[in-house]
mmCIF file of C-alpha atoms and ligand atoms in Angstrom:
data_model
loop_
_atom_site.group_PDB
_atom_site.id
_atom_site.type_symbol
_atom_site.label_atom_id
_atom_site.label_comp_id
_atom_site.label_asym_id
_atom_site.label_seq_id
_atom_site.Cartn_x
_atom_site.Cartn_y
_atom_site.Cartn_z
ATOM 1 C CA UNK S 254 82.979 77.220 153.174
ATOM 2 C CA UNK S 255 85.801 77.598 150.801
ATOM 3 C CA UNK S 256 87.901 74.577 151.017
ATOM 4 C CA UNK S 257 91.311 76.073 151.120
ATOM 5 C CA UNK S 258 92.607 73.100 153.041
ATOM 6 C CA UNK S 259 91.646 70.670 150.197
ATOM 7 C CA UNK S 260 94.244 72.073 147.716
ATOM 8 C CA UNK S 261 91.168 74.419 146.516
ATOM 9 C CA UNK S 262 89.567 71.244 144.734
ATOM 10 C CA UNK S 263 86.160 71.629 143.274
ATOM 11 C CA UNK S 264 83.538 69.587 145.679
ATOM 12 C CA UNK S 265 82.675 66.355 144.270
ATOM 13 C CA UNK S 266 79.063 67.036 144.707
ATOM 14 C CA UNK S 267 79.384 70.224 141.973
ATOM 15 C CA UNK S 268 77.386 69.610 138.870
ATOM 16 C CA UNK S 269 78.761 70.392 135.294
ATOM 17 C CA UNK S 270 82.090 69.803 136.356
ATOM 18 C CA UNK S 271 84.458 68.113 133.729
ATOM 19 C CA UNK S 272 86.352 64.725 134.066
ATOM 20 C CA UNK S 273 90.086 65.641 134.055
ATOM 21 C CA UNK S 274 92.471 63.326 132.180
ATOM 22 C CA UNK S 275 95.402 63.704 134.747
ATOM 23 C CA UNK S 276 94.611 64.327 138.261
ATOM 24 C CA UNK S 277 98.307 65.390 138.763
ATOM 25 C CA UNK S 278 97.755 68.207 136.139
ATOM 26 C CA UNK S 279 94.652 69.507 137.936
ATOM 27 C CA UNK S 280 96.457 69.574 141.076
ATOM 28 C CA UNK S 281 99.313 71.521 139.768
ATOM 29 C CA UNK S 282 97.048 74.048 138.282
ATOM 30 C CA UNK S 283 95.097 74.727 141.407
ATOM 31 C CA UNK S 284 98.261 75.368 143.165
ATOM 32 C CA UNK S 285 99.534 77.955 140.514
ATOM 33 C CA UNK S 286 96.121 79.736 140.382
ATOM 34 C CA UNK S 287 96.369 80.255 144.015
ATOM 35 C CA UNK S 288 99.415 81.955 143.778
ATOM 36 C CA UNK S 289 98.661 84.006 140.581
ATOM 37 C CA UNK S 290 98.024 87.623 140.424
ATOM 38 C CA UNK S 291 94.133 88.583 140.708
ATOM 39 C CA UNK S 292 92.459 89.344 137.505
ATOM 40 C CA UNK S 293 90.497 92.041 139.443
ATOM 41 C CA UNK S 294 91.579 93.670 142.734
ATOM 42 C CA UNK S 295 89.409 93.450 145.782
ATOM 43 C CA UNK S 296 89.431 97.506 145.701
ATOM 44 C CA UNK S 297 87.654 97.267 142.112
ATOM 45 C CA UNK S 298 85.369 94.701 143.556
ATOM 46 C CA UNK S 299 84.374 96.994 146.421
ATOM 47 C CA UNK S 300 84.099 100.004 144.235
ATOM 48 C CA UNK S 301 81.880 98.066 141.977
ATOM 49 C CA UNK S 302 79.760 96.943 144.834
ATOM 50 C CA UNK S 303 79.459 100.599 145.963
ATOM 51 C CA UNK S 304 78.698 101.728 142.697
ATOM 52 C CA UNK S 305 75.701 99.322 142.599
ATOM 53 C CA UNK S 306 74.548 100.243 146.158
ATOM 54 C CA UNK S 307 74.400 103.895 145.375
ATOM 55 C CA UNK S 308 73.083 103.602 141.950
ATOM 56 C CA UNK S 309 69.548 105.343 141.338
ATOM 57 C CA UNK S 310 66.569 103.031 141.109
ATOM 58 C CA UNK S 311 66.102 103.830 137.489
ATOM 59 C CA UNK S 312 69.764 102.885 136.778
ATOM 60 C CA UNK S 313 70.134 100.058 134.069
ATOM 61 C CA UNK S 314 72.776 97.254 133.691
ATOM 62 C CA UNK S 315 73.787 96.591 130.305
ATOM 63 C CA UNK S 316 75.360 93.015 130.338
ATOM 64 C CA UNK S 317 76.608 91.874 126.794
ATOM 65 C CA UNK S 318 79.111 89.739 125.093
ATOM 66 C CA UNK S 319 79.747 85.927 123.778
ATOM 67 C CA UNK S 320 77.970 82.871 125.155
ATOM 68 C CA UNK S 321 81.536 81.592 125.235
ATOM 69 C CA UNK S 322 84.596 83.378 124.519
ATOM 70 C CA UNK S 323 86.958 82.105 121.611
ATOM 71 C CA UNK S 324 90.477 82.038 122.598
ATOM 72 C CA UNK S 325 91.600 83.219 119.375
ATOM 73 C CA UNK S 326 89.686 86.344 120.168
ATOM 74 C CA UNK S 327 91.777 87.000 123.257
ATOM 75 C CA UNK S 328 93.734 89.743 121.652
ATOM 76 C CA UNK S 329 94.127 93.537 122.262
ATOM 77 C CA UNK S 330 92.128 94.212 118.868
ATOM 78 C CA UNK S 331 89.550 91.933 119.182
ATOM 79 C CA UNK S 332 88.770 93.027 122.520
ATOM 80 C CA UNK S 333 88.764 96.487 121.720
ATOM 81 C CA UNK S 334 85.999 95.917 118.725
ATOM 82 C CA UNK S 335 84.022 94.155 121.729
ATOM 83 C CA UNK S 336 84.416 97.052 124.090
ATOM 84 C CA UNK S 337 83.526 99.488 121.514
ATOM 85 C CA UNK S 338 80.528 97.574 120.563
ATOM 86 C CA UNK S 339 79.368 97.382 124.204
ATOM 87 C CA UNK S 340 79.786 101.232 124.460
ATOM 88 C CA UNK S 341 77.942 101.659 121.205
ATOM 89 C CA UNK S 342 75.230 99.744 122.658
ATOM 90 C CA UNK S 343 75.194 101.572 125.639
ATOM 91 C CA UNK S 344 74.501 104.838 123.610
ATOM 92 C CA UNK S 345 71.263 103.358 122.502
ATOM 93 C CA UNK S 346 69.819 103.751 126.278
ATOM 94 C CA UNK S 347 71.649 107.104 126.756
ATOM 95 C CA UNK S 348 68.491 108.848 127.539
ATOM 96 C CA UNK S 349 68.218 106.767 130.672
ATOM 97 C CA UNK S 350 68.291 109.349 133.433
ATOM 98 C CA UNK S 351 69.771 106.852 136.147
ATOM 99 C CA UNK S 352 72.695 106.212 133.814
ATOM 100 C CA UNK S 353 73.822 102.791 132.417
ATOM 101 C CA UNK S 354 76.543 100.704 134.150
ATOM 102 C CA UNK S 355 78.290 98.578 131.390
ATOM 103 C CA UNK S 356 78.963 94.931 131.835
ATOM 104 C CA UNK S 357 80.739 92.470 129.616
ATOM 105 C CA UNK S 358 80.421 88.532 129.361
ATOM 106 C CA UNK S 359 84.206 88.892 128.980
ATOM 107 C CA UNK S 360 87.692 87.895 130.461
ATOM 108 C CA UNK S 361 86.641 84.450 131.722
ATOM 109 C CA UNK S 362 83.434 83.388 130.001
ATOM 110 C CA UNK S 363 85.180 80.113 129.079
ATOM 111 C CA UNK S 364 83.080 77.354 130.875
ATOM 112 C CA UNK S 365 79.827 75.935 129.761
ATOM 113 C CA UNK S 366 77.193 73.836 131.324
ATOM 114 C CA UNK S 367 75.484 71.422 128.906
ATOM 115 C CA UNK S 368 72.262 69.613 129.132
ATOM 116 C CA UNK S 369 74.013 66.312 127.959
ATOM 117 C CA UNK S 370 77.282 65.290 129.437
ATOM 118 C CA UNK S 371 78.350 63.191 126.564
ATOM 119 C CA UNK S 372 78.028 63.056 122.529
ATOM 120 C CA UNK S 373 78.274 59.873 120.549
ATOM 121 C CA UNK S 374 79.449 60.202 116.922
ATOM 122 C CA UNK S 375 80.294 56.873 114.631
ATOM 123 C CA UNK S 376 80.102 54.894 117.742
ATOM 124 C CA UNK S 377 82.608 56.961 119.688
ATOM 125 C CA UNK S 378 81.518 58.677 123.137
ATOM 126 C CA UNK S 379 83.183 61.893 124.245
ATOM 127 C CA UNK S 380 82.343 64.665 126.550
ATOM 128 C CA UNK S 381 80.049 67.448 125.363
ATOM 129 C CA UNK S 382 81.930 70.703 124.638
ATOM 130 C CA UNK S 383 82.188 72.423 128.115
ATOM 131 C CA UNK S 384 84.136 75.469 126.950
ATOM 132 C CA UNK S 385 87.949 75.851 125.888
ATOM 133 C CA UNK S 386 89.136 76.179 129.719
ATOM 134 C CA UNK S 387 88.356 72.133 129.510
ATOM 135 C CA UNK S 388 89.139 70.972 125.901
ATOM 136 C CA UNK S 389 89.010 71.833 122.163
ATOM 137 C CA UNK S 390 85.668 72.203 120.615
ATOM 138 C CA UNK S 391 86.503 69.500 117.609
ATOM 139 C CA UNK S 392 84.704 66.257 118.068
ATOM 140 C CA UNK S 393 86.408 63.193 119.122
ATOM 141 C CA UNK S 394 87.653 61.712 122.223
ATOM 142 C CA UNK S 395 91.177 62.925 121.649
ATOM 143 C CA UNK S 396 90.211 66.666 121.304
ATOM 144 C CA UNK S 397 87.648 66.562 124.072
ATOM 145 C CA UNK S 398 89.689 64.972 127.165
ATOM 146 C CA UNK S 399 89.637 67.486 129.944
ATOM 147 C CA UNK S 400 93.174 68.845 129.661
ATOM 148 C CA UNK S 401 93.747 70.733 132.867
ATOM 149 C CA UNK S 402 96.397 73.086 130.943
ATOM 150 C CA UNK S 403 93.827 74.775 129.508
ATOM 151 C CA UNK S 404 93.011 76.759 132.452
ATOM 152 C CA UNK S 405 96.589 78.295 132.281
ATOM 153 C CA UNK S 406 95.865 79.277 128.553
ATOM 154 C CA UNK S 407 92.450 80.628 129.724
ATOM 155 C CA UNK S 408 93.756 82.577 132.572
ATOM 156 C CA UNK S 409 96.199 84.153 130.426
ATOM 157 C CA UNK S 410 93.684 84.857 127.914
ATOM 158 C CA UNK S 411 91.484 86.429 130.518
ATOM 159 C CA UNK S 412 94.496 88.611 131.830
ATOM 160 C CA UNK S 413 94.966 89.827 128.211
ATOM 161 C CA UNK S 414 91.218 90.435 127.836
ATOM 162 C CA UNK S 415 90.576 92.233 131.120
ATOM 163 C CA UNK S 416 93.773 94.378 130.693
ATOM 164 C CA UNK S 417 92.450 95.659 127.328
ATOM 165 C CA UNK S 418 88.712 96.034 128.912
ATOM 166 C CA UNK S 419 89.911 97.909 131.847
ATOM 167 C CA UNK S 420 91.878 100.505 129.687
ATOM 168 C CA UNK S 421 88.703 101.295 127.685
ATOM 169 C CA UNK S 422 87.192 104.914 128.484
ATOM 170 C CA UNK S 423 83.512 104.756 127.734
ATOM 171 C CA UNK S 424 81.450 108.028 126.820
ATOM 172 C CA UNK S 425 80.655 110.386 129.828
ATOM 173 C CA UNK S 426 77.011 109.628 130.059
ATOM 174 C CA UNK S 427 78.067 106.002 130.719
ATOM 175 C CA UNK S 428 79.579 105.099 134.114
ATOM 176 C CA UNK S 429 83.097 105.235 132.810
ATOM 177 C CA UNK S 430 84.213 101.804 132.416
ATOM 178 C CA UNK S 431 83.171 98.509 131.382
ATOM 179 C CA UNK S 432 83.176 95.823 134.398
ATOM 180 C CA UNK S 433 84.007 92.031 133.838
ATOM 181 C CA UNK S 434 81.573 89.268 134.361
ATOM 182 C CA UNK S 435 81.238 85.407 133.642
ATOM 183 C CA UNK S 436 79.408 82.348 134.923
ATOM 184 C CA UNK S 437 81.320 81.017 138.001
ATOM 185 C CA UNK S 438 80.741 77.428 136.824
ATOM 186 C CA UNK S 439 84.295 75.959 136.762
ATOM 187 C CA UNK S 440 84.999 75.511 140.641
ATOM 188 C CA UNK S 441 88.589 74.006 139.967
ATOM 189 C CA UNK S 442 89.202 77.571 138.466
ATOM 190 C CA UNK S 443 87.415 79.817 140.584
ATOM 191 C CA UNK S 444 88.032 78.645 144.249
ATOM 192 C CA UNK S 445 91.812 78.627 143.688
ATOM 193 C CA UNK S 446 91.189 82.265 142.684
ATOM 194 C CA UNK S 447 89.581 83.664 145.646
ATOM 195 C CA UNK S 448 91.771 85.901 147.731
ATOM 196 C CA UNK S 449 91.395 87.129 151.043
ATOM 197 C CA UNK S 450 91.679 91.054 152.035
ATOM 198 C CA UNK S 451 90.724 92.754 155.144
ATOM 199 C CA UNK S 452 88.974 89.844 156.466
ATOM 200 C CA UNK S 453 86.659 89.257 153.304
ATOM 201 C CA UNK S 454 87.036 86.845 150.557
ATOM 202 C CA UNK S 455 86.712 87.876 146.779
ATOM 203 C CA UNK S 456 86.340 86.105 143.788
ATOM 204 C CA UNK S 457 89.494 87.629 141.857
ATOM 205 C CA UNK S 458 88.561 85.938 138.372
ATOM 206 C CA UNK S 459 86.150 88.631 137.483
ATOM 207 C CA UNK S 460 84.314 91.400 139.094
ATOM 208 C CA UNK S 461 80.661 90.358 138.975
ATOM 209 C CA UNK S 462 80.133 86.533 138.673
ATOM 210 C CA UNK S 463 76.782 84.946 138.005
ATOM 211 C CA UNK S 464 75.656 81.518 139.085
ATOM 212 C CA UNK S 465 73.938 79.608 136.123
ATOM 213 C CA UNK S 466 70.348 78.586 136.010
ATOM 214 C CA UNK S 467 71.404 74.685 136.269
ATOM 215 C CA UNK S 468 73.725 75.116 139.287
ATOM 216 C CA UNK S 469 71.889 77.394 141.409
ATOM 217 C CA UNK S 470 70.333 74.942 143.774
ATOM 218 C CA UNK S 471 69.903 76.194 147.448
ATOM 219 C CA UNK S 472 72.615 73.448 148.840
ATOM 220 C CA UNK S 473 74.707 73.594 145.555
ATOM 221 C CA UNK S 474 78.469 74.287 145.875
ATOM 222 C CA UNK S 475 77.950 77.064 143.346
ATOM 223 C CA UNK S 476 75.564 78.914 145.709
ATOM 224 C CA UNK S 477 77.863 78.198 148.572
ATOM 225 C CA UNK S 478 80.854 79.530 146.625
ATOM 226 C CA UNK S 479 79.106 82.764 145.720
ATOM 227 C CA UNK S 480 77.714 82.993 149.365
ATOM 228 C CA UNK S 481 81.414 83.320 150.880
ATOM 229 C CA UNK S 482 82.658 85.952 148.206
ATOM 230 C CA UNK S 483 82.103 89.573 148.604
ATOM 231 C CA UNK S 484 81.668 90.414 145.016
ATOM 232 C CA UNK S 485 78.395 91.621 143.592
ATOM 233 C CA UNK S 486 76.677 88.364 142.550
ATOM 234 C CA UNK S 487 73.955 87.275 139.914
ATOM 235 C CA UNK S 488 71.907 84.492 139.696
ATOM 236 C CA UNK S 489 70.037 83.429 136.714
ATOM 237 C CA UNK S 490 66.353 82.148 137.431
ATOM 238 C CA UNK S 491 64.191 80.281 135.258
ATOM 239 C CA UNK S 492 60.651 78.437 135.245
ATOM 240 C CA UNK S 493 61.508 75.809 137.874
ATOM 241 C CA UNK S 494 62.585 78.063 140.795
ATOM 242 C CA UNK S 495 59.771 78.329 143.218
ATOM 243 C CA UNK S 496 58.844 81.880 145.034
ATOM 244 C CA UNK S 497 60.036 80.091 148.258
ATOM 245 C CA UNK S 498 63.367 78.949 146.913
ATOM 246 C CA UNK S 499 63.812 82.373 145.697
ATOM 247 C CA UNK S 500 63.518 83.996 148.642
ATOM 248 C CA UNK S 501 65.620 81.336 150.552
ATOM 249 C CA UNK S 502 68.121 81.964 147.776
ATOM 250 C CA UNK S 503 68.225 85.822 148.634
ATOM 251 C CA UNK S 504 68.188 85.238 152.360
ATOM 252 C CA UNK S 505 71.255 82.896 152.152
ATOM 253 C CA UNK S 506 73.498 85.065 149.567
ATOM 254 C CA UNK S 507 72.392 88.442 151.113
ATOM 255 C CA UNK S 508 71.622 87.961 154.673
ATOM 256 C CA UNK S 509 72.055 91.565 155.606
ATOM 257 C CA UNK S 510 69.907 92.564 152.590
ATOM 258 C CA UNK S 511 72.479 95.007 151.337
ATOM 259 C CA UNK S 512 71.626 97.050 148.093
ATOM 260 C CA UNK S 513 73.896 96.134 145.206
ATOM 261 C CA UNK S 514 74.905 92.590 146.443
ATOM 262 C CA UNK S 515 72.519 90.596 144.814
ATOM 263 C CA UNK S 516 71.196 90.420 141.095
ATOM 264 C CA UNK S 517 68.414 88.104 139.707
ATOM 265 C CA UNK S 518 68.722 87.584 135.836
ATOM 266 C CA UNK S 519 65.171 86.317 134.827
ATOM 267 C CA UNK S 520 65.495 83.994 131.586
ATOM 268 C CA UNK S 521 61.951 82.445 130.723
ATOM 269 C CA UNK S 522 61.124 82.608 127.346
ATOM 270 C CA UNK S 523 58.707 84.351 125.504
ATOM 271 C CA UNK S 524 55.679 82.117 126.058
ATOM 272 C CA UNK S 525 56.535 81.502 129.981
ATOM 273 C CA UNK S 526 57.674 85.137 131.084
ATOM 274 C CA UNK S 527 54.177 85.456 132.940
ATOM 275 C CA UNK S 528 55.670 82.739 135.461
ATOM 276 C CA UNK S 529 58.022 85.338 136.797
ATOM 277 C CA UNK S 530 54.962 87.231 138.365
ATOM 278 C CA UNK S 531 54.929 85.236 141.679
ATOM 279 C CA UNK S 532 58.750 85.315 142.293
ATOM 280 C CA UNK S 533 58.856 89.230 141.783
ATOM 281 C CA UNK S 534 55.831 89.674 143.895
ATOM 282 C CA UNK S 535 57.321 87.448 146.735
ATOM 283 C CA UNK S 536 60.550 88.901 146.515
ATOM 284 C CA UNK S 537 58.912 92.421 147.098
ATOM 285 C CA UNK S 538 56.868 91.224 149.608
ATOM 286 C CA UNK S 539 59.704 90.183 151.739
ATOM 287 C CA UNK S 540 61.266 93.209 151.149
ATOM 288 C CA UNK S 541 64.331 91.771 149.463
ATOM 289 C CA UNK S 542 66.834 94.099 148.087
ATOM 290 C CA UNK S 543 67.790 92.729 144.673
ATOM 291 C CA UNK S 544 68.333 94.270 141.184
ATOM 292 C CA UNK S 545 66.140 92.364 138.392
ATOM 293 C CA UNK S 546 67.551 91.881 135.025
ATOM 294 C CA UNK S 547 65.849 90.261 131.837
ATOM 295 C CA UNK S 548 68.041 87.775 129.922
ATOM 296 C CA UNK S 549 65.480 87.220 126.720
ATOM 297 C CA UNK S 550 67.856 84.896 125.043
ATOM 298 C CA UNK S 551 68.242 81.487 126.956
ATOM 299 C CA UNK S 552 64.457 80.581 127.183
ATOM 300 C CA UNK S 553 64.064 81.469 123.205
ATOM 301 C CA UNK S 554 66.599 78.898 121.714
ATOM 302 C CA UNK S 555 64.886 76.882 119.031
ATOM 303 C CA UNK S 556 66.411 74.502 116.366
ATOM 304 C CA UNK S 557 65.497 75.800 112.746
ATOM 305 C CA UNK S 558 64.904 73.755 109.461
ATOM 306 C CA UNK S 559 68.491 73.415 108.899
ATOM 307 C CA UNK S 560 69.161 71.920 112.310
ATOM 308 C CA UNK S 561 70.721 75.192 113.628
ATOM 309 C CA UNK S 562 70.208 76.601 117.096
ATOM 310 C CA UNK S 563 68.971 80.017 116.776
ATOM 311 C CA UNK S 564 66.765 82.860 118.552
ATOM 312 C CA UNK S 565 64.193 85.130 116.818
ATOM 313 C CA UNK S 566 64.492 88.819 117.273
ATOM 314 C CA UNK S 567 60.750 89.184 117.917
ATOM 315 C CA UNK S 568 60.878 86.555 120.752
ATOM 316 C CA UNK S 569 63.735 88.306 122.238
ATOM 317 C CA UNK S 570 62.095 91.429 122.182
ATOM 318 C CA UNK S 571 58.550 90.264 123.280
ATOM 319 C CA UNK S 572 60.168 88.592 126.583
ATOM 320 C CA UNK S 573 62.331 91.607 127.506
ATOM 321 C CA UNK S 574 59.133 93.773 127.093
ATOM 322 C CA UNK S 575 57.105 91.288 129.074
ATOM 323 C CA UNK S 576 59.706 91.330 131.701
ATOM 324 C CA UNK S 577 59.493 95.219 132.035
ATOM 325 C CA UNK S 578 55.441 95.012 132.405
ATOM 326 C CA UNK S 579 55.671 92.742 135.010
ATOM 327 C CA UNK S 580 58.009 94.360 137.177
ATOM 328 C CA UNK S 581 56.331 97.836 136.775
ATOM 329 C CA UNK S 582 53.084 96.272 137.376
ATOM 330 C CA UNK S 583 54.907 94.845 140.818
ATOM 331 C CA UNK S 584 56.399 98.320 141.324
ATOM 332 C CA UNK S 585 59.844 96.666 141.129
ATOM 333 C CA UNK S 586 62.551 98.872 139.130
ATOM 334 C CA UNK S 587 63.515 97.186 135.906
ATOM 335 C CA UNK S 588 67.477 96.677 136.529
ATOM 336 C CA UNK S 589 68.974 95.863 133.252
ATOM 337 C CA UNK S 590 69.376 93.565 130.222
ATOM 338 C CA UNK S 591 71.676 90.610 129.513
ATOM 339 C CA UNK S 592 72.280 89.646 125.980
ATOM 340 C CA UNK S 593 74.617 87.598 123.827
ATOM 341 C CA UNK S 594 76.283 89.586 121.418
ATOM 342 C CA UNK S 595 79.174 90.009 119.151
ATOM 343 C CA UNK S 596 80.685 92.781 117.234
ATOM 344 C CA UNK S 597 81.129 90.243 114.169
ATOM 345 C CA UNK S 598 78.730 90.115 111.082
ATOM 346 C CA UNK S 599 77.408 86.862 112.005
ATOM 347 C CA UNK S 600 74.249 85.199 111.414
ATOM 348 C CA UNK S 601 73.042 83.492 114.312
ATOM 349 C CA UNK S 602 69.876 84.995 115.504
ATOM 350 C CA UNK S 603 67.211 85.345 112.925
ATOM 351 C CA UNK S 604 64.939 88.274 111.911
ATOM 352 C CA UNK S 605 62.530 85.569 110.574
ATOM 353 C CA UNK S 606 61.506 82.144 111.680
ATOM 354 C CA UNK S 607 62.416 80.574 108.238
ATOM 355 C CA UNK S 608 65.522 82.611 107.173
ATOM 356 C CA UNK S 609 68.240 80.673 105.973
ATOM 357 C CA UNK S 610 71.216 80.767 107.948
ATOM 358 C CA UNK S 611 74.836 80.721 106.029
ATOM 359 C CA UNK S 612 76.830 78.031 108.098
ATOM 360 C CA UNK S 613 79.726 80.324 107.169
ATOM 361 C CA UNK S 614 78.462 83.016 109.100
ATOM 362 C CA UNK S 615 77.512 80.811 112.312
ATOM 363 C CA UNK S 616 80.644 81.103 114.207
ATOM 364 C CA UNK S 617 79.586 80.701 117.810
ATOM 365 C CA UNK S 618 81.457 78.150 120.429
ATOM 366 C CA UNK S 619 77.906 77.517 121.858
ATOM 367 C CA UNK S 620 74.612 79.667 121.755
ATOM 368 C CA UNK S 621 73.603 82.103 119.100
ATOM 369 C CA UNK S 622 74.533 85.776 119.660
ATOM 370 C CA UNK S 623 73.032 89.038 118.364
ATOM 371 C CA UNK S 624 75.249 91.413 116.014
ATOM 372 C CA UNK S 625 75.524 94.883 116.998
ATOM 373 C CA UNK S 626 72.488 96.188 114.865
ATOM 374 C CA UNK S 627 70.336 93.356 116.091
ATOM 375 C CA UNK S 628 71.120 94.279 119.671
ATOM 376 C CA UNK S 629 70.744 97.706 118.812
ATOM 377 C CA UNK S 630 67.161 97.084 117.605
ATOM 378 C CA UNK S 631 66.326 94.787 120.466
ATOM 379 C CA UNK S 632 67.348 97.614 123.089
ATOM 380 C CA UNK S 633 65.230 100.317 121.105
ATOM 381 C CA UNK S 634 62.271 98.324 120.911
ATOM 382 C CA UNK S 635 62.662 97.281 124.648
ATOM 383 C CA UNK S 636 63.223 100.931 125.820
ATOM 384 C CA UNK S 637 60.382 102.057 123.718
ATOM 385 C CA UNK S 638 57.571 99.756 125.232
HETATM 386 C C1 PEP F 776 74.666 81.198 129.500
HETATM 387 O O1 PEP F 776 74.409 82.474 129.939
HETATM 388 O O2 PEP F 776 75.283 81.068 128.604
HETATM 389 C C2 PEP F 776 73.733 80.164 129.960
HETATM 390 C C3 PEP F 776 74.307 78.978 130.002
HETATM 391 O O3 PEP F 776 72.613 80.706 130.848
HETATM 392 P P1 PEP F 776 71.695 79.675 131.531
HETATM 393 O O4 PEP F 776 72.332 79.331 133.032
HETATM 394 O O5 PEP F 776 70.637 81.014 131.991
HETATM 395 O O6 PEP F 776 71.069 78.790 131.036
HETATM 396 MN MN1 MN F 777 74.447 80.917 126.286
#
């Protein structure tokens, strides 16, 4: 249960949490967050949950945005560019009869899980980049110490961004607004932002949090956190999750089997997407109510000849199409798609495997993102298949 009695501290057993430089600072920040205004109100969270509960079977969720947000983009102008791009991409799916629900990886996507906790450069060892909510992206122990005050900066950035996102009016065939989402990873941020309203607890850092593929173990503090909040919740699922564990996870997170509460986001990679079959089958056989999204990004990352992390458009399309074929064959609705995107003219994902990337146009803080034209192409080819 949420440990409000221990100053909202992240449980020591939580994975992918940073080491903070000063214990006193993180305690201070947790205390302030516990008194801060919610970024999303419990009423709005309920409204989103009801929208999802009542959504037609052929409705689609379009979840788009940065792998990690850049603090320098927490401005009204930059956020407007992002919301306009999300809405433009929504129009690529406008013929969808069940409607489109737009969701940004935005207004709080500031923490990252990493495969290696430390990096060593020139004999100096320091924390891997865990996002701007923990430290600076620059290399070196001076920059990479865990600075709790960054939580306050990211909270302010999220407030600016969330306000701009909320003021955006989407086209009428879209659901009218763009909802916020991010990975609920940094528990020293997420737990103190929980608020109680009419007997229920709400994660007020975002409308629709997700639990990442690396922190979704059944007994993990992240799943425990998600279980005890009333928001709609997504869980990323990848090749190491068994059908039994998926079913167990669904029963734990959504014991009443409420429609709209739980979403699975499958991220297998083009070559392994067929491994999703037994999970979809087990979930359908158990009568589990869950929306299924495809994330065709995170299983398709490779290092190119320049040593840069990238993704091939054809791989992304192939996984998304493969996902839809599996769901249709199992008689389960395709619930949407989750992509990493930016409105900026970057060159991070590639059209051809040997494409030369211009380092000046590779600006992501973590994973390679699709540009709007690239994402448009992915959505069109996915929708046509
Ligand atoms: C992400 O969405 O940026 C991410 C880390 O994904 P996953 O949990 O699927 O690896
Ligand atoms: Mn990512």
